[in-house]
Amino acid sequence: MEKHQLIERSIIKKYRKEIWNRFIKSVIRYDLVNEGDKIAVCISGGKDSMLMAKAMQLLQKHGKFSFDLVFLVMDPGYNNRNRQVIESNANLLKVPITVFESSIYDIVAGTEQSPCYLCAKMRRGALYSKAKELGCNKIALGHHFDDVIETTLMSMLYSAEIKTMMPKLKSSNFEDMELIRPMYMVREDDILAWKRYNELEFIRCACRLTEKCVLGDDGIGSKRQEMKALIKKLKRDTPGVDMNIFTSMHNVNLDTVIEYRKKGQRHSFLEDYDADKVDHNE
């Protein structure tokens, strides 16, 4: 078997429980892929998006319905080494990438406030725009289980709101376009194990403005790293606490929520408090 075939086999066989089954469960549970879709699988060059690309290829090959894929790589101003690593891995994995250029890094380099936020927003918009131009109705991003629970905690602790990373979203700026996250239930540790088993090396941070993380450090000291450390500490005392966080996002008890927003409108428990005669704490 060729290298790419061995890698594909490892997803379906060796890591069937940890990766393939959870990938499929995400697709089915959140209704992410439908008959006739044309999906732009967005590849940053990291382990998550590259594994997603292979899983989507396998789903297309073995799935029950027909859909099209475009493997989209945006070059926002990579240094030469990162660009070469991405192209080399795509060739090794037999992922037929479509690369397009942008000047996002040059633009972001000129701002002092929240460059990461601006960069992420611009990258998302550029991916939507190119995918729509190519006739796609969805873009797929490689966010995984750990990204989901870390984002939820960051929202609570640093933004003073309970806000999750959704498995799919309709675009507010690009008509008839949707974002999906097929890796939603796949854990980062299992992605790392798959990477090591297949002796693969991916870029970890493509930011030209932080050259120290070209192929290594991906942001020690960031808020996300703080969340990783916090969850790791909590798991030492309470195994399964990460799954509890994930499950709680699917199990919100609105009877005990003081206030919430829906479609821009704020609602309070006082709105129907007098009409509700049930003591929910009994």
XYZ file of N, CA and C in Angstrom:
846
model
N 0.841 -1.199 0.000
C 0.000 0.000 0.000
C 0.874 1.247 0.000
N 0.414 2.295 -0.691
C 1.136 3.554 -0.696
C 0.910 4.285 0.620
N 1.757 5.275 0.881
C 1.711 5.995 2.149
C 0.333 6.594 2.419
N -0.279 7.218 1.423
C -1.574 7.853 1.646
C -2.653 6.823 1.952
N -2.494 5.627 1.387
C -3.467 4.559 1.650
C -3.329 4.035 3.081
N -2.093 3.936 3.556
C -1.847 3.523 4.934
C -2.416 4.548 5.916
N -2.288 5.823 5.566
C -2.812 6.888 6.420
C -4.335 6.822 6.460
N -4.936 6.614 5.299
C -6.400 6.476 5.239
C -6.855 5.264 6.051
N -6.125 4.183 5.929
C -6.472 2.963 6.665
C -6.402 3.198 8.176
N -5.417 3.987 8.606
C -5.271 4.245 10.043
C -6.467 5.010 10.599
N -7.059 5.875 9.776
C -8.233 6.631 10.216
C -9.422 5.711 10.433
N -9.624 4.791 9.494
C -10.805 3.921 9.531
C -10.607 2.693 10.419
N -9.356 2.235 10.540
C -9.099 1.000 11.292
C -8.525 1.291 12.682
N -7.276 1.693 12.751
C -6.615 1.860 14.046
C -7.303 2.905 14.914
N -7.699 4.023 14.305
C -8.333 5.101 15.072
C -9.827 5.205 14.755
N -10.422 4.061 14.507
C -11.846 4.060 14.153
C -12.703 4.637 15.282
N -12.480 4.188 16.507
C -13.276 4.639 17.646
C -12.981 6.103 17.977
N -11.703 6.445 18.011
C -11.300 7.775 18.466
C -11.537 8.872 17.440
N -11.361 8.552 16.158
C -11.450 9.592 15.117
C -12.619 9.362 14.168
N -12.621 8.234 13.463
C -13.617 8.032 12.406
C -15.041 8.030 12.948
N -15.290 7.264 14.008
C -16.646 7.194 14.551
C -17.119 8.550 15.076
N -16.233 9.297 15.705
C -16.611 10.609 16.240
C -16.813 11.631 15.125
N -16.022 11.498 14.078
C -16.207 12.346 12.897
C -17.585 12.080 12.277
N -17.900 10.817 12.073
C -19.191 10.444 11.489
C -20.342 10.867 12.393
N -20.176 10.684 13.704
C -21.219 11.072 14.647
C -21.505 12.568 14.571
N -20.442 13.371 14.418
C -20.614 14.824 14.283
C -21.389 15.166 13.022
N -21.018 14.544 11.923
C -21.674 14.808 10.639
C -23.158 14.474 10.720
N -23.479 13.340 11.339
C -24.876 12.902 11.418
C -25.652 13.708 12.461
N -25.085 13.854 13.648
C -25.802 14.510 14.752
C -26.192 15.938 14.410
N -25.290 16.646 13.729
C -25.539 18.059 13.443
C -25.939 18.317 11.998
N -26.163 17.226 11.240
C -26.635 17.327 9.854
C -25.735 18.264 9.049
N -24.466 17.903 8.978
C -23.467 18.791 8.386
C -23.304 18.642 6.876
N -23.530 17.443 6.357
C -23.307 17.180 4.930
C -24.582 16.618 4.327
N -24.968 17.188 3.185
C -26.219 16.776 2.534
C -25.993 16.452 1.064
N -26.933 15.719 0.509
C -26.902 15.374 -0.914
C -26.773 16.632 -1.763
N -25.815 16.601 -2.706
C -25.652 17.710 -3.633
C -24.800 18.862 -3.133
N -24.308 18.785 -1.895
C -23.437 19.848 -1.375
C -22.166 19.957 -2.212
N -21.625 21.160 -2.261
C -20.266 21.361 -2.751
C -19.540 22.102 -1.639
N -18.617 21.401 -0.994
C -18.011 21.889 0.242
C -16.554 22.274 0.019
N -16.215 23.483 0.449
C -14.822 23.925 0.435
C -14.194 23.516 1.766
N -13.330 22.511 1.718
C -12.631 22.058 2.913
C -11.419 22.973 3.087
N -11.446 23.800 4.114
C -10.435 24.846 4.285
C -9.228 24.308 5.042
N -8.080 24.345 4.394
C -6.859 23.763 4.938
C -5.870 24.866 5.300
N -5.520 24.902 6.582
C -4.537 25.890 7.053
C -3.129 25.329 6.996
N -3.025 24.008 6.933
C -1.717 23.360 6.942
C -1.416 22.668 8.250
N -2.281 22.850 9.253
C -2.092 22.198 10.533
C -2.670 20.798 10.549
N -2.439 20.096 11.655
C -2.868 18.704 11.798
C -4.380 18.546 11.706
N -5.130 19.502 12.281
C -6.587 19.382 12.354
C -7.233 19.456 10.971
N -6.841 20.460 10.203
C -7.462 20.639 8.892
C -7.007 19.570 7.899
N -5.759 19.093 8.046
C -5.290 18.037 7.154
C -6.002 16.718 7.436
N -6.210 16.399 8.715
C -6.965 15.195 9.051
C -8.411 15.340 8.583
N -8.994 16.518 8.760
C -10.359 16.748 8.283
C -10.450 16.503 6.782
N -9.453 16.961 6.036
C -9.463 16.778 4.582
C -9.501 15.297 4.222
N -8.681 14.484 4.905
C -8.676 13.048 4.623
C -10.003 12.399 5.027
N -10.545 12.808 6.171
C -11.822 12.242 6.622
C -12.941 12.599 5.659
N -12.927 13.815 5.138
C -13.950 14.220 4.177
C -13.801 13.450 2.870
N -12.579 13.182 2.457
C -12.356 12.348 1.270
C -12.952 10.954 1.464
N -12.708 10.385 2.645
C -13.216 9.052 2.943
C -14.739 9.039 3.026
N -15.308 10.090 3.588
C -16.762 10.191 3.652
C -17.351 10.270 2.248
N -16.703 11.031 1.391
C -17.170 11.152 0.010
C -17.100 9.798 -0.705
N -16.065 9.036 -0.399
C -15.857 7.738 -1.053
C -16.812 6.680 -0.528
N -17.044 6.662 0.785
C -17.810 5.576 1.397
C -19.201 5.995 1.876
N -19.549 7.271 1.733
C -20.832 7.759 2.222
C -22.015 7.269 1.411
N -23.200 7.561 1.927
C -24.428 7.062 1.308
C -25.008 8.001 0.263
N -24.449 9.217 0.159
C -24.970 10.146 -0.838
C -23.832 10.908 -1.493
N -24.174 11.609 -2.561
C -23.170 12.257 -3.396
C -22.998 13.731 -3.032
N -21.748 14.159 -2.926
C -21.438 15.575 -2.723
C -20.038 15.837 -3.269
N -19.737 17.084 -3.542
C -18.451 17.472 -4.117
C -17.577 18.178 -3.078
N -16.268 18.065 -3.275
C -15.307 18.700 -2.377
C -14.299 19.531 -3.156
N -13.947 20.667 -2.577
C -12.830 21.481 -3.043
C -11.925 21.672 -1.838
N -10.634 21.389 -1.980
C -9.706 21.525 -0.856
C -8.987 22.863 -0.996
N -9.426 23.796 -0.193
C -9.074 25.199 -0.386
C -7.979 25.643 0.590
N -6.894 26.138 0.040
C -5.794 26.682 0.839
C -5.641 28.156 0.504
N -5.809 29.000 1.509
C -5.559 30.416 1.312
C -4.155 30.738 1.803
N -3.363 31.362 0.950
C -2.033 31.823 1.345
C -2.139 33.301 1.697
N -2.202 33.620 3.011
C -2.362 35.016 3.429
C -1.037 35.751 3.520
N 0.032 35.067 3.092
C 1.361 35.636 3.188
C 2.300 34.724 3.953
N 2.174 33.396 3.721
C 3.049 32.439 4.384
C 4.509 32.715 4.034
N 5.409 32.379 4.952
C 6.807 32.362 4.539
C 7.002 31.121 3.660
N 8.111 31.082 2.939
C 8.329 30.015 1.959
C 8.319 28.625 2.586
N 8.858 28.522 3.801
C 8.947 27.208 4.434
C 7.554 26.650 4.739
N 6.682 27.482 5.278
C 5.325 27.022 5.575
C 4.590 26.612 4.308
N 4.720 27.411 3.270
C 4.061 27.099 1.997
C 4.538 25.753 1.459
N 5.825 25.498 1.560
C 6.386 24.243 1.077
C 5.887 23.052 1.884
N 5.774 23.225 3.214
C 5.288 22.141 4.077
C 3.851 21.786 3.714
N 3.018 22.796 3.508
C 1.619 22.556 3.147
C 1.524 21.807 1.825
N 2.247 22.264 0.819
C 2.185 21.640 -0.501
C 2.752 20.224 -0.475
N 3.817 20.019 0.313
C 4.418 18.691 0.421
C 3.463 17.711 1.089
N 2.804 18.141 2.168
C 1.856 17.265 2.859
C 0.636 16.959 1.992
N 0.172 17.947 1.260
C -0.974 17.727 0.373
C -0.628 16.688 -0.685
N 0.582 16.746 -1.195
C 1.030 15.778 -2.197
C 1.156 14.389 -1.581
N 1.728 14.318 -0.367
C 1.891 13.041 0.316
C 0.541 12.385 0.616
N -0.418 13.195 1.062
C -1.727 12.683 1.460
C -2.688 12.531 0.289
N -2.244 12.949 -0.905
C -3.087 12.901 -2.107
C -4.364 13.730 -1.910
N -4.164 14.948 -1.438
C -5.245 15.922 -1.298
C -5.029 16.986 -2.369
N -5.894 17.060 -3.375
C -5.707 17.998 -4.493
C -6.103 19.428 -4.115
N -5.160 20.174 -3.577
C -5.471 21.500 -3.048
C -5.597 22.556 -4.149
N -6.469 23.529 -3.874
C -6.601 24.727 -4.695
C -6.096 25.886 -3.846
N -5.018 26.526 -4.292
C -4.385 27.597 -3.519
C -4.729 28.946 -4.123
N -5.083 29.903 -3.269
C -5.262 31.269 -3.746
C -4.553 32.234 -2.805
N -4.128 33.350 -3.349
C -3.316 34.310 -2.595
C -4.187 35.414 -1.993
N -3.703 35.963 -0.888
C -4.313 37.155 -0.299
C -3.212 37.961 0.385
N -3.529 39.184 0.778
C -2.530 40.046 1.431
C -2.915 40.327 2.877
N -3.597 39.393 3.502
C -4.116 39.607 4.853
C -3.005 39.900 5.855
N -1.901 39.158 5.808
C -0.828 39.394 6.767
C -0.259 40.807 6.641
N -0.152 41.299 5.409
C 0.363 42.658 5.208
C -0.583 43.686 5.814
N -1.873 43.450 5.667
C -2.873 44.378 6.212
C -2.862 44.344 7.732
N -2.851 43.136 8.294
C -2.887 42.977 9.751
C -1.626 43.526 10.406
N -0.506 43.439 9.694
C 0.758 43.937 10.245
C 0.695 45.426 10.560
N -0.235 46.135 9.923
C -0.341 47.574 10.124
C -1.272 47.983 11.241
N -1.852 47.013 11.940
C -2.763 47.350 13.034
C -2.137 46.994 14.374
N -2.479 47.732 15.402
C -1.917 47.504 16.724
C -2.915 46.822 17.657
N -4.219 47.002 17.420
C -5.231 46.465 18.312
C -5.821 45.156 17.774
N -5.760 44.111 18.588
C -6.352 42.807 18.272
C -6.025 42.310 16.863
N -4.739 42.190 16.513
C -4.404 41.714 15.168
C -4.896 40.303 14.903
N -4.922 39.441 15.933
C -5.379 38.057 15.743
C -6.868 38.012 15.404
N -7.658 38.848 16.095
C -9.093 38.900 15.829
C -9.351 39.388 14.406
N -8.640 40.453 14.011
C -8.811 41.000 12.673
C -8.391 39.985 11.612
N -7.283 39.306 11.871
C -6.779 38.319 10.921
C -7.792 37.195 10.736
N -8.319 36.670 11.849
C -9.283 35.564 11.778
C -10.537 35.987 11.018
N -10.997 37.193 11.279
C -12.199 37.692 10.610
C -11.966 37.842 9.110
N -10.819 38.386 8.733
C -10.509 38.580 7.319
C -10.291 37.245 6.606
N -9.644 36.321 7.285
C -9.403 34.993 6.691
C -10.735 34.296 6.414
N -11.655 34.370 7.388
C -12.964 33.749 7.217
C -13.691 34.353 6.020
N -13.671 35.679 5.917
C -14.333 36.341 4.806
C -13.728 35.970 3.467
N -12.399 35.873 3.414
C -11.721 35.515 2.164
C -12.055 34.086 1.751
N -12.146 33.190 2.728
C -12.490 31.793 2.424
C -13.920 31.674 1.912
N -14.839 32.380 2.567
C -16.230 32.399 2.098
C -16.299 32.900 0.659
N -15.626 34.007 0.401
C -15.682 34.644 -0.913
C -15.147 33.716 -2.008
N -13.998 33.098 -1.760
C -13.407 32.202 -2.759
C -14.262 30.954 -2.944
N -14.781 30.406 -1.842
C -15.626 29.209 -1.930
C -16.876 29.501 -2.749
N -17.482 30.651 -2.521
C -18.684 31.026 -3.277
C -18.352 31.189 -4.757
N -17.210 31.787 -5.030
C -16.757 31.964 -6.415
C -16.601 30.620 -7.117
N -16.193 29.578 -6.359
C -15.982 28.244 -6.916
C -17.260 27.411 -6.945
N -18.383 28.029 -6.550
C -19.667 27.334 -6.612
C -20.006 26.499 -5.402
N -19.299 26.710 -4.291
C -19.552 25.950 -3.068
C -20.704 26.575 -2.284
N -21.392 25.742 -1.512
C -22.441 26.257 -0.633
C -22.070 26.135 0.847
N -20.917 25.495 1.106
C -20.440 25.353 2.481
C -18.926 25.458 2.538
N -18.432 25.943 3.692
C -17.004 25.826 3.990
C -16.879 24.965 5.247
N -15.860 24.118 5.282
C -15.625 23.247 6.439
C -14.338 23.676 7.119
N -14.410 23.895 8.435
C -13.245 24.268 9.231
C -12.892 23.138 10.191
N -11.627 23.075 10.592
C -11.118 21.939 11.349
C -11.156 22.058 12.859
N -12.008 22.906 13.407
C -12.092 23.018 14.867
C -12.531 21.697 15.485
N -11.893 21.313 16.583
C -12.169 20.028 17.218
C -12.785 20.202 18.610
N -13.016 19.071 19.281
C -13.658 19.016 20.596
C -13.018 19.983 21.590
N -11.688 19.978 21.647
C -10.990 20.829 22.616
C -11.188 22.308 22.298
N -11.181 22.669 21.022
C -11.456 24.056 20.630
C -12.831 24.482 21.133
N -13.787 23.569 21.029
C -15.170 23.876 21.395
C -15.297 24.201 22.878
N -14.762 23.332 23.744
C -14.926 23.568 25.176
C -14.043 24.708 25.667
N -12.879 24.895 25.057
C -12.019 26.012 25.432
C -12.675 27.345 25.078
N -13.298 27.395 23.914
C -13.980 28.616 23.482
C -15.129 28.959 24.427
N -15.856 27.943 24.847
C -16.976 28.159 25.768
C -16.489 28.734 27.093
N -15.409 28.176 27.634
C -14.869 28.679 28.892
C -14.305 30.094 28.744
N -13.614 30.352 27.642
C -13.072 31.692 27.409
C -14.184 32.725 27.348
N -15.284 32.347 26.718
C -16.418 33.263 26.613
C -16.955 33.622 27.991
N -17.071 32.630 28.862
C -17.593 32.865 30.209
C -16.629 33.701 31.046
N -15.351 33.352 31.003
C -14.376 33.964 31.904
C -13.873 35.323 31.439
N -13.820 35.538 30.124
C -13.224 36.767 29.615
C -14.189 37.682 28.860
N -15.357 37.157 28.446
C -16.321 37.983 27.712
C -17.641 38.145 28.449
N -17.755 37.516 29.606
C -18.939 37.638 30.459
C -20.222 37.225 29.745
N -20.137 36.156 28.957
C -21.325 35.601 28.321
C -21.122 34.110 28.088
N -22.219 33.387 28.041
C -22.153 31.962 27.702
C -22.396 31.844 26.210
N -21.345 31.507 25.508
C -21.393 31.470 24.043
C -20.565 30.290 23.574
N -21.162 29.421 22.790
C -20.454 28.228 22.347
C -19.945 28.390 20.913
N -19.063 27.483 20.531
C -18.628 27.384 19.141
C -19.597 26.417 18.458
N -20.425 26.920 17.569
C -21.495 26.120 16.973
C -20.953 25.116 15.946
N -21.592 23.947 15.829
C -21.155 22.957 14.835
C -21.427 23.397 13.398
N -22.414 24.282 13.219
C -22.636 24.864 11.897
C -23.309 26.218 12.054
N -23.071 27.082 11.080
C -23.593 28.453 11.106
C -23.947 28.888 9.693
N -25.022 29.632 9.563
C -25.337 30.273 8.302
C -24.607 31.599 8.237
N -24.001 31.891 7.102
C -23.261 33.134 6.959
C -24.202 34.323 6.919
N -23.832 35.376 7.634
C -24.640 36.595 7.634
C -24.224 37.539 6.514
N -23.069 37.296 5.905
C -22.558 38.194 4.860
C -22.524 37.579 3.468
N -22.625 36.236 3.402
C -22.567 35.564 2.102
C -23.829 34.712 1.955
N -24.713 35.160 1.108
C -26.023 34.522 0.956
C -25.897 33.060 0.544
N -26.692 32.212 1.191
C -26.763 30.785 0.893
C -25.462 30.042 1.188
N -24.611 30.631 2.020
C -23.371 29.966 2.421
C -23.470 29.547 3.880
N -22.817 28.430 4.197
C -22.871 27.874 5.542
C -21.484 27.398 5.961
N -21.198 27.496 7.246
C -19.947 27.008 7.823
C -20.249 25.732 8.609
N -19.435 24.694 8.410
C -19.613 23.454 9.163
C -18.296 23.068 9.834
N -18.407 22.316 10.947
C -17.223 21.869 11.690
C -17.319 20.346 11.891
N -16.874 19.551 10.927
C -17.021 18.088 10.986
C -16.175 17.419 12.073
N -15.152 18.123 12.594
C -14.275 17.547 13.615
C -14.768 17.863 15.025
N -15.988 18.297 15.145
C -16.555 18.841 16.374
C -16.413 17.922 17.592
N -16.457 16.613 17.385
C -16.417 15.671 18.504
C -15.110 14.886 18.580
N -14.128 15.262 17.755
C -12.836 14.575 17.743
C -11.871 15.298 18.680
N -11.248 14.547 19.583
C -10.360 15.141 20.584
C -8.966 15.413 20.015
N -8.350 16.483 20.501
C -7.024 16.868 20.013
C -5.980 15.803 20.313
N -6.031 15.169 21.471
C -5.055 14.133 21.805
C -5.080 12.994 20.800
N -6.253 12.672 20.304
C -6.367 11.591 19.321
C -5.833 12.026 17.955
N -6.000 13.300 17.635
C -5.425 13.825 16.392
C -3.896 13.779 16.470
N -3.354 14.140 17.626
C -1.905 14.095 17.824
C -1.383 12.665 17.744
N -2.138 11.730 18.327
C -1.734 10.319 18.277
C -1.718 9.818 16.836
N -2.729 10.193 16.062
C -2.793 9.811 14.642
C -1.602 10.394 13.881
N -1.287 11.642 14.161
C -0.153 12.309 13.502
C 1.160 11.580 13.803
N 1.377 11.266 15.085
C 2.618 10.589 15.479
C 2.689 9.179 14.903
N 1.577 8.465 14.921
C 1.550 7.096 14.399
C 1.969 7.060 12.937
N 1.533 8.041 12.171
C 1.841 8.090 10.741
C 3.108 8.883 10.424
N 3.797 9.330 11.484
C 5.059 10.075 11.351
C 4.892 11.275 10.420
N 3.866 12.074 10.706
C 3.571 13.253 9.901
C 3.988 14.505 10.647
N 4.369 15.520 9.911
C 4.729 16.813 10.490
C 3.944 17.906 9.775
N 3.234 18.712 10.545
C 2.434 19.796 9.993
C 2.871 21.117 10.617
N 2.533 22.220 9.970
C 2.816 23.505 10.583
C 1.859 23.690 11.755
N 2.311 24.367 12.807
C 1.485 24.577 13.996
C 1.007 26.019 14.109
N 1.739 26.915 13.534
C 1.314 28.315 13.527
C 1.858 28.956 12.274
N 0.986 29.500 11.457
C 1.420 30.044 10.167
C 1.639 31.544 10.209
N 1.516 32.153 11.392
C 1.565 33.604 11.471
C 2.955 34.147 11.169
N 3.073 34.922 10.115
C 4.338 35.512 9.736
C 4.785 36.584 10.725
N 3.809 37.099 11.503
C 4.124 38.158 12.460
C 4.722 37.590 13.741
N 4.657 36.267 13.903
C 5.216 35.615 15.088
C 6.075 34.458 14.613
N 7.209 34.770 14.029
C 8.017 33.774 13.349
C 8.499 32.637 14.256
N 8.514 32.866 15.580
C 8.984 31.816 16.487
C 8.107 30.578 16.415
N 6.883 30.702 15.929
C 5.997 29.524 15.921
C 5.779 28.988 14.519
N 6.791 29.120 13.646
C 6.682 28.602 12.285
C 6.355 27.116 12.292
N 7.138 26.337 13.044
C 6.891 24.904 13.104
C 6.897 24.397 14.545
N 6.745 25.297 15.497
C 6.827 24.864 16.879
C 5.787 25.483 17.765
N 6.221 26.332 18.687
C 5.367 26.937 19.706
C 4.161 27.618 19.093
N 2.966 27.219 19.523
C 1.757 27.794 18.931
C 1.032 28.724 19.897
N 1.792 29.505 20.646
C 1.150 30.572 21.394
C 1.069 30.357 22.889
N 2.136 29.911 23.516
C 2.141 29.759 24.963
C 1.859 31.112 25.602
N 0.983 31.111 26.571
C 0.650 32.369 27.233
C -0.644 32.960 26.747
N -1.200 32.438 25.670
C -2.455 32.955 25.154
C -3.606 32.510 26.047
N -4.764 33.159 25.873
C -5.949 32.791 26.643
C -6.346 31.344 26.370
N -6.201 30.901 25.140
C -6.552 29.512 24.834
C -5.619 28.549 25.563
N -4.348 28.887 25.641
C -3.416 28.044 26.382
C -3.760 28.023 27.864
N -4.240 29.134 28.379
C -4.695 29.170 29.771
C -5.849 28.200 29.979
N -6.774 28.158 29.025
C -7.912 27.254 29.128
C -7.455 25.796 29.046
N -6.494 25.509 28.169
C -5.964 24.149 28.075
C -5.386 23.714 29.417
N -4.610 24.608 30.030
C -3.989 24.289 31.318
C -5.045 24.121 32.409
N -6.074 24.963 32.401
C -7.136 24.876 33.396
C -7.892 23.556 33.281
N -8.256 23.185 32.067
C -8.996 21.938 31.853
C -8.136 20.733 32.237
N -6.860 20.790 31.901
C -5.943 19.701 32.268
C -5.886 19.540 33.781
N -5.826 20.655 34.488
C -5.785 20.615 35.957
C -7.089 20.060 36.521
N -8.209 20.493 35.988
C -9.512 20.014 36.461
C -9.675 18.515 36.216
N -9.156 18.031 35.091
C -9.284 16.610 34.754
C -8.483 15.727 35.699
N -7.400 16.273 36.274
C -6.631 15.487 37.232
C -7.468 15.154 38.466
N -8.301 16.095 38.877
C -9.160 15.881 40.046
C -10.492 15.235 39.683
N -11.002 15.563 38.489
C -12.311 15.052 38.060
C -12.220 14.539 36.625
N -11.845 13.279 36.441
C -11.796 12.715 35.086
C -13.162 12.845 34.410
N -13.143 13.255 33.166
C -14.398 13.414 32.435
C -14.980 14.805 32.511
N -14.274 15.739 33.182
C -14.817 17.092 33.316
C -14.923 17.780 31.957
N -14.047 17.433 31.026
C -14.107 18.026 29.695
C -15.389 17.605 28.973
N -15.763 16.338 29.103
C -17.013 15.879 28.497
C -18.217 16.504 29.191
N -18.108 16.757 30.494
C -19.194 17.434 31.206
C -19.414 18.840 30.652
N -18.327 19.539 30.343
C -18.439 20.873 29.756
C -19.144 20.777 28.404
N -18.710 19.818 27.589
C -19.295 19.625 26.257
C -20.781 19.270 26.353
N -21.105 18.347 27.241
C -22.496 17.913 27.397
C -23.373 19.044 27.910
N -22.837 19.881 28.791
C -23.624 20.987 29.342
C -24.070 21.957 28.265
N -23.307 22.049 27.170
C -23.672 22.918 26.060
C -24.910 22.412 25.335
N -25.183 21.117 25.490
C -26.348 20.497 24.867
C -27.485 20.299 25.871
N -27.293 20.774 27.086
C -28.232 20.465 28.162
C -28.533 21.709 29.008
N -28.794 22.833 28.334
C -29.073 24.086 29.037
C -30.490 24.042 29.603
N -30.620 24.285 30.901
C -31.927 24.290 31.570
C -32.441 25.729 31.621
N -33.272 26.101 30.657
C -33.757 27.479 30.559
C -34.619 27.882 31.754
N -35.148 26.905 32.487
C -35.945 27.227 33.670
C -35.098 27.871 34.771
N -33.781 27.705 34.684
C -32.904 28.250 35.720
C -31.957 29.321 35.176
N -32.242 29.827 33.993
C -31.425 30.890 33.397
C -32.051 32.246 33.708
N -31.251 33.177 34.227
C -31.770 34.484 34.646
C -32.112 35.363 33.445
N -31.182 35.467 32.520
C -31.424 36.244 31.302
C -30.744 35.555 30.128
N -31.299 35.775 28.924
C -30.663 35.245 27.733
C -31.030 36.128 26.542
N -30.256 36.012 25.463
C -30.520 36.752 24.233
C -30.866 35.760 23.130
N -31.824 36.139 22.302
C -32.170 35.337 21.126
C -32.504 36.274 19.984
N -31.751 36.138 18.884
C -31.912 36.991 17.708
C -31.871 38.470 18.078
N -30.958 38.805 18.975
C -30.746 40.193 19.342
C -31.663 40.724 20.426
N -32.656 39.937 20.818
C -33.609 40.374 21.835
C -33.253 39.749 23.188
N -33.237 40.590 24.230
C -32.927 40.106 25.566
C -34.207 39.691 26.291
N -34.149 38.546 26.965
C -35.290 38.026 27.712
C -34.877 37.754 29.160
N -35.826 37.924 30.079
C -35.579 37.707 31.503
C -36.541 36.660 32.048
N -36.107 35.964 33.094
C -36.994 34.990 33.748
C -38.210 35.672 34.367
N -38.126 36.986 34.568
C -39.242 37.728 35.159
C -40.434 37.854 34.208
N -40.191 37.654 32.891
C -41.260 37.801 31.915
C -42.435 36.870 32.191
N -42.143 35.652 32.625
C -43.236 34.715 32.915
C -43.131 34.163 34.337
N -42.452 34.904 35.190
C -42.246 34.430 36.563
C -43.564 34.251 37.311
N -44.443 35.248 37.220
C -45.704 35.176 37.944
C -46.634 34.084 37.418
N -46.493 33.748 36.145
C -47.346 32.736 35.549
C -46.849 31.329 35.862
N -45.593 31.244 36.317
C -44.982 29.949 36.599
C -45.104 29.651 38.092
N -45.898 28.651 38.439
C -46.160 28.330 39.849
C -45.277 27.177 40.358
N -44.392 26.682 39.493
C -43.600 25.525 39.865
C -42.292 25.980 40.497
N -41.945 25.398 41.638
C -40.665 25.671 42.275
C -39.643 24.675 41.715
N -38.764 25.151 40.848
C -37.838 24.249 40.167
C -36.737 23.755 41.080
N -36.636 24.333 42.294
C -35.593 23.885 43.224
C -36.105 22.848 44.203
N -37.399 22.524 44.116
C -37.960 21.529 45.020
C -37.423 20.133 44.679
